[in-house]
Short mmCIF file of C-alpha atoms in Angstrom, two decimals:
data_model
loop_
_atom_site.label_atom_id
_atom_site.label_comp_id
_atom_site.label_asym_id
_atom_site.label_seq_id
_atom_site.Cartn_x
_atom_site.Cartn_y
_atom_site.Cartn_z
CA MET R 1 -7.50 18.27 9.38
CA GLU R 2 -7.25 15.25 7.10
CA ALA R 3 -3.95 14.55 5.37
CA ILE R 4 -5.84 13.23 2.31
CA ARG R 5 -9.49 13.55 1.42
CA THR R 6 -11.08 12.52 -1.87
CA GLU R 7 -14.71 12.79 -2.95
CA ALA R 8 -15.90 10.73 -5.93
CA LEU R 9 -12.46 11.12 -7.51
CA SER R 10 -12.44 9.69 -11.04
CA LYS R 11 -10.02 9.39 -13.93
CA TYR R 12 -10.63 8.02 -17.42
CA TYR R 13 -8.08 7.71 -20.20
CA GLY R 14 -10.42 8.21 -23.13
CA LYS R 15 -12.85 5.31 -22.74
CA ALA R 16 -10.43 3.32 -20.59
CA ARG R 17 -11.06 3.23 -16.86
CA GLY R 18 -8.52 4.61 -14.43
CA ILE R 19 -10.49 5.02 -11.19
CA THR R 20 -14.20 5.64 -10.57
CA ASP R 21 -15.80 7.53 -7.66
CA VAL R 22 -13.01 6.93 -5.16
CA SER R 23 -13.85 8.55 -1.80
CA LEU R 24 -11.47 8.06 1.12
CA THR R 25 -10.12 9.93 4.13
CA VAL R 26 -6.65 9.63 5.64
CA GLU R 27 -6.26 11.32 9.01
CA GLN R 28 -3.12 13.29 9.80
CA GLY R 29 -0.58 11.14 11.59
CA GLY R 30 -2.01 7.95 10.14
CA PHE R 31 -0.18 4.94 8.71
CA TYR R 32 -2.42 4.03 5.80
CA GLY R 33 -2.25 1.17 3.32
CA PHE R 34 -3.79 1.35 -0.15
CA ILE R 35 -4.24 -2.24 -1.26
CA GLY R 36 -5.08 -3.76 -4.60
CA PRO R 37 -3.82 -6.10 -7.31
CA ASN R 38 -1.74 -4.75 -10.16
CA GLY R 39 -3.87 -2.54 -12.41
CA ALA R 40 -6.41 -1.80 -9.68
CA GLY R 41 -5.93 1.99 -9.85
CA LYS R 42 -3.44 2.58 -7.03
CA SER R 43 -0.86 4.49 -9.07
CA THR R 44 -3.55 6.50 -10.87
CA THR R 45 -4.95 7.63 -7.51
CA ILE R 46 -1.51 8.64 -6.26
CA ARG R 47 -0.69 10.60 -9.41
CA LEU R 48 -3.98 12.43 -9.09
CA LEU R 49 -3.26 13.33 -5.46
CA LEU R 50 0.08 14.84 -6.45
CA GLY R 51 -1.32 16.78 -9.41
CA LEU R 52 0.76 14.80 -11.89
CA ILE R 53 -2.38 14.05 -13.90
CA SER R 54 -5.77 15.79 -13.98
CA ALA R 55 -8.98 14.27 -12.68
CA THR R 56 -11.93 13.54 -14.93
CA GLY R 57 -14.36 14.08 -12.06
CA GLY R 58 -14.64 14.55 -8.31
CA ARG R 59 -12.25 16.45 -6.09
CA ALA R 60 -9.46 15.90 -3.58
CA GLU R 61 -7.44 17.76 -0.98
CA VAL R 62 -3.97 16.94 0.33
CA LEU R 63 -2.96 18.57 3.62
CA GLY R 64 -5.98 20.84 3.22
CA MET R 65 -4.94 22.01 -0.25
CA ASP R 66 -6.85 21.42 -3.47
CA ILE R 67 -4.97 19.13 -5.86
CA SER R 68 -5.98 21.10 -8.94
CA ARG R 69 -5.01 24.57 -7.64
CA GLU R 70 -2.21 24.07 -5.12
CA ARG R 71 -0.03 21.38 -6.61
CA THR R 72 3.27 23.18 -5.94
CA ARG R 73 2.53 23.69 -2.24
CA ILE R 74 1.44 20.05 -1.93
CA LEU R 75 4.69 18.83 -3.47
CA GLU R 76 6.71 21.03 -1.08
CA LYS R 77 5.22 19.22 1.92
CA THR R 78 5.19 15.71 0.45
CA GLY R 79 7.75 12.97 -0.02
CA TYR R 80 6.84 10.95 -3.12
CA LEU R 81 8.30 7.61 -4.16
CA PRO R 82 7.07 6.31 -7.53
CA SER R 83 6.82 2.58 -8.13
CA GLU R 84 9.60 2.83 -10.73
CA ALA R 85 12.11 5.62 -10.17
CA ALA R 86 14.07 7.03 -13.13
CA PHE R 87 17.24 9.12 -12.81
CA TYR R 88 19.55 11.09 -15.09
CA GLY R 89 22.26 8.85 -16.50
CA GLY R 90 25.91 9.44 -15.78
CA MET R 91 25.27 10.91 -12.32
CA ARG R 92 26.53 9.53 -9.05
CA VAL R 93 24.08 8.69 -6.31
CA ARG R 94 25.29 11.54 -4.09
CA ASP R 95 24.69 14.02 -6.93
CA ILE R 96 21.15 12.78 -7.53
CA ILE R 97 20.35 13.09 -3.83
CA ALA R 98 21.91 16.58 -3.66
CA LEU R 99 19.97 17.69 -6.74
CA SER R 100 16.73 16.54 -5.14
CA ALA R 101 17.56 18.60 -2.03
CA ARG R 102 18.46 21.71 -4.08
CA LEU R 103 15.16 21.50 -5.95
CA ARG R 104 13.47 21.80 -2.56
CA LYS R 105 15.87 24.59 -1.52
CA LYS R 106 16.90 22.69 1.61
CA ASP R 107 20.16 21.50 3.11
CA CYS R 108 19.50 17.79 3.64
CA ALA R 109 23.10 16.58 3.63
CA ALA R 110 23.19 15.26 7.20
CA GLU R 111 19.88 13.43 6.91
CA ALA R 112 20.83 12.04 3.50
CA ARG R 113 24.04 10.56 4.97
CA ARG R 114 22.08 8.97 7.81
CA LEU R 115 19.55 7.44 5.41
CA CYS R 116 22.27 6.10 3.10
CA GLU R 117 23.95 4.47 6.09
CA LYS R 118 20.71 2.92 7.32
CA LEU R 119 19.88 1.57 3.85
CA GLU R 120 23.47 0.49 3.09
CA LEU R 121 23.52 2.64 -0.03
CA ASP R 122 26.90 3.50 -1.58
CA ASP R 123 26.45 7.11 -2.72
CA SER R 124 29.67 7.09 -4.78
CA ARG R 125 28.31 4.72 -7.45
CA ARG R 126 26.88 5.87 -10.77
CA VAL R 127 23.16 5.35 -11.30
CA GLU R 128 23.61 3.02 -14.30
CA GLU R 129 25.64 0.65 -12.09
CA LEU R 130 22.80 0.20 -9.60
CA SER R 131 20.58 -2.84 -9.17
CA LEU R 132 16.79 -2.43 -9.00
CA GLY R 133 16.94 -2.55 -5.20
CA ASN R 134 19.63 0.13 -4.98
CA ARG R 135 17.71 2.36 -7.38
CA LYS R 136 14.74 2.01 -5.05
CA LYS R 137 16.97 3.04 -2.13
CA VAL R 138 17.97 6.22 -3.97
CA GLY R 139 14.29 7.03 -4.45
CA ILE R 140 13.64 6.43 -0.75
CA VAL R 141 16.43 8.81 0.30
CA CYS R 142 15.14 11.49 -2.10
CA ALA R 143 11.61 11.08 -0.71
CA MET R 144 12.62 11.14 2.95
CA GLN R 145 15.66 13.41 3.32
CA HIS R 146 13.66 16.66 3.63
CA ARG R 147 11.46 15.18 6.41
CA PRO R 148 8.08 16.02 4.85
CA GLU R 149 4.68 16.11 6.57
CA LEU R 150 3.27 13.43 4.27
CA TYR R 151 4.83 10.41 2.59
CA ILE R 152 3.09 9.09 -0.52
CA LEU R 153 4.80 5.87 -1.54
CA ASP R 154 3.85 3.69 -4.50
CA GLU R 155 4.85 0.03 -4.06
CA PRO R 156 7.84 1.18 -1.97
CA THR R 157 9.40 -2.20 -1.13
CA SER R 158 9.47 -3.76 -4.60
CA GLY R 159 13.08 -4.67 -5.31
CA LEU R 160 14.21 -4.49 -1.67
CA ASP R 161 15.46 -7.61 0.07
CA PRO R 162 13.70 -8.63 3.32
CA LEU R 163 16.30 -7.04 5.61
CA MET R 164 16.07 -3.72 3.77
CA GLN R 165 12.29 -3.90 3.86
CA GLN R 166 12.51 -4.17 7.65
CA GLU R 167 14.89 -1.19 7.83
CA PHE R 168 12.67 0.85 5.53
CA TYR R 169 9.58 0.27 7.63
CA ALA R 170 11.55 1.09 10.79
CA LEU R 171 12.38 4.46 9.22
CA LEU R 172 8.73 5.04 8.35
CA ARG R 173 7.65 4.11 11.88
CA GLU R 174 10.15 6.62 13.23
CA ARG R 175 8.78 9.40 11.02
CA ASN R 176 5.20 8.42 11.80
CA ALA R 177 5.92 8.57 15.53
CA GLU R 178 7.15 12.13 14.98
CA GLY R 179 3.76 13.06 13.50
CA ALA R 180 4.20 12.49 9.77
CA THR R 181 1.46 10.76 7.77
CA VAL R 182 2.31 7.68 5.70
CA PHE R 183 0.19 6.65 2.71
CA LEU R 184 1.54 3.69 0.78
CA SER R 185 0.19 1.49 -1.97
CA SER R 186 0.93 -2.21 -2.05
CA HIS R 187 -0.29 -5.50 -3.46
CA VAL R 188 1.57 -7.35 -0.68
CA LEU R 189 -1.21 -7.95 1.81
CA SER R 190 1.01 -9.19 4.63
CA GLU R 191 2.96 -5.92 4.54
CA VAL R 192 -0.14 -3.83 5.08
CA ALA R 193 -1.46 -6.17 7.76
CA ARG R 194 1.80 -5.89 9.70
CA TRP R 195 2.58 -2.18 9.45
CA CYS R 196 -0.55 -0.16 8.72
CA THR R 197 -3.29 0.88 11.15
CA HIS R 198 -5.84 1.75 8.45
CA ALA R 199 -6.32 0.59 4.88
CA ALA R 200 -8.47 0.85 1.79
CA VAL R 201 -9.04 -1.96 -0.70
CA ILE R 202 -9.36 -1.06 -4.38
CA ARG R 203 -10.11 -3.25 -7.37
CA ASP R 204 -10.91 -2.41 -11.00
CA GLY R 205 -10.76 1.28 -10.15
CA ARG R 206 -13.40 1.16 -7.42
CA LEU R 207 -13.00 1.28 -3.68
CA LEU R 208 -14.31 -1.91 -2.06
CA ALA R 209 -13.69 -1.08 1.61
CA ALA R 210 -11.91 1.46 3.82
CA ASP R 211 -11.50 1.21 7.60
CA SER R 212 -9.05 0.33 10.34
CA VAL R 213 -7.08 -2.83 9.59
CA GLU R 214 -8.67 -4.41 12.65
CA SER R 215 -12.21 -3.60 11.47
CA LEU R 216 -11.53 -4.80 7.95
CA GLY R 217 -10.74 -8.19 9.45
CA HIS R 218 -14.25 -8.54 10.88
CA THR R 219 -16.06 -9.66 7.75
CA GLY R 220 -18.01 -12.57 9.21
CA VAL R 221 -15.92 -14.91 7.05
CA LYS R 222 -14.57 -18.08 8.69
CA ARG R 223 -11.89 -20.58 7.70
CA VAL R 224 -13.38 -24.09 7.92
CA ALA R 225 -11.22 -27.23 7.95
CA LEU R 226 -12.74 -30.70 7.50
CA ARG R 227 -10.76 -33.89 8.11
CA GLY R 228 -12.14 -37.10 6.71
CA ALA R 229 -14.80 -35.46 4.52
CA ALA R 230 -15.17 -36.86 1.01
CA GLU R 231 -16.69 -33.68 -0.41
CA LEU R 232 -17.45 -30.05 0.32
CA PRO R 233 -20.82 -28.95 1.69
CA GLU R 234 -23.24 -27.70 -0.97
CA LEU R 235 -23.51 -24.12 0.25
CA ALA R 236 -23.46 -20.63 -1.17
CA GLY R 237 -20.58 -18.56 0.17
CA VAL R 238 -17.89 -21.27 -0.08
CA ARG R 239 -14.64 -20.12 -1.71
CA ASP R 240 -10.86 -20.51 -1.66
CA THR R 241 -11.06 -24.29 -1.40
CA ARG R 242 -7.91 -26.30 -0.67
CA GLU R 243 -7.06 -29.92 0.06
CA GLU R 244 -3.93 -31.11 1.83
CA ASN R 245 -3.14 -34.35 3.67
CA GLY R 246 -6.75 -35.46 3.75
CA THR R 247 -8.05 -32.12 5.07
CA LEU R 248 -10.41 -29.92 3.08
CA THR R 249 -10.34 -26.22 3.93
CA PHE R 250 -12.39 -23.31 2.63
CA LEU R 251 -13.57 -19.81 3.46
CA TYR R 252 -17.25 -19.49 4.32
CA GLY R 253 -19.21 -16.24 4.40
CA GLY R 254 -22.79 -17.49 4.70
CA LYS R 255 -25.15 -18.17 7.59
CA PRO R 256 -23.69 -20.24 10.47
CA ALA R 257 -26.84 -22.35 10.89
CA GLU R 258 -26.71 -23.46 7.24
CA LEU R 259 -23.04 -24.37 7.60
CA LEU R 260 -23.66 -26.48 10.71
CA THR R 261 -26.57 -28.32 9.06
CA ALA R 262 -24.47 -29.11 6.00
CA LEU R 263 -21.52 -30.29 8.12
CA ALA R 264 -23.75 -32.61 10.13
CA ALA R 265 -24.89 -34.26 6.90
CA LEU R 266 -21.28 -34.78 5.77
CA ALA R 267 -20.22 -36.32 9.12
CA PRO R 268 -16.49 -35.50 8.89
CA GLU R 269 -14.01 -36.99 11.38
CA ASP R 270 -13.05 -33.57 12.67
CA VAL R 271 -14.09 -29.94 12.11
CA THR R 272 -12.17 -26.75 12.87
CA ILE R 273 -13.76 -23.32 12.45
CA SER R 274 -11.46 -20.33 12.95
CA ASP R 275 -10.93 -16.72 11.95
CA PRO R 276 -8.95 -16.39 8.72
CA ASP R 277 -5.70 -14.49 8.71
CA LEU R 278 -5.79 -10.94 7.40
CA GLU R 279 -4.40 -11.86 3.99
CA GLU R 280 -7.31 -14.26 3.49
CA VAL R 281 -9.72 -11.52 4.59
CA PHE R 282 -8.41 -9.14 1.96
CA MET R 283 -8.74 -11.87 -0.65
CA HIS R 284 -12.37 -12.09 0.44
CA TYR R 285 -12.78 -8.41 -0.46
CA TYR R 286 -11.16 -9.04 -3.84
CA ALA R 287 -13.55 -11.93 -4.48
CA LYS R 288 -16.52 -9.74 -3.59
CA GLY R 289 -15.47 -7.47 -6.43
CA ASP R 290 -16.31 -10.26 -8.86
CA ALA R 291 -19.94 -10.27 -7.85
#
């Protein structure tokens, strides 16, 4: 059974686009990244999956349950972290965490203490005293303390310092190893490249690609570096051009024979052709969305 399955899922806000015809599959037990720039449609997709907003078209299932008919059961089995968590004022952290557990009718006290210790979260402080990062930690504890089958996390590391980001992903890896599915949105490409096994790329509300992270890296695009060249080759498929210390670099997605012919005409002092890193590959997918 798939943890998440959508078919032509769409959402419009009047005439404004939310997402259009998004179809993706997340297998149970997967560690899945949902990548896109701000405003791409990541949060809209997540809110649809959780039944927080209604779809304009298409359909989706979460843990085998229809999002339009079985929202309550989906929420029981899901840990959700919004990109910006809001809490009742005047409450202490421990009270917010306990309230979240009571709403799920579970005793999560022991796990909550463990998570607070791991994340270095002082549960005696009042919510209005918390920094952005500590507010995010409270949201993480609330999403994880009941040990759900599926984690749906929207920009989960925004506001966390690098050490806490590492600790957070270690916790997710632990839960994933136990069989839980992780689905997280991010615009930080290096995060997804490091931690996720599968990913989907979304831009302007449309899905551009969805596959294993390894397969997404095989686009046929190469990083070309030219030392001692006065100009770039006149070729289609050249993008992301840079110049540093007398070396021109660019991404090239065209035919190899045309590239070699053009380079021979330029006669540079040195040429290096290599695979781009994964962040550059994802930028290639973003650029394709402009076409």
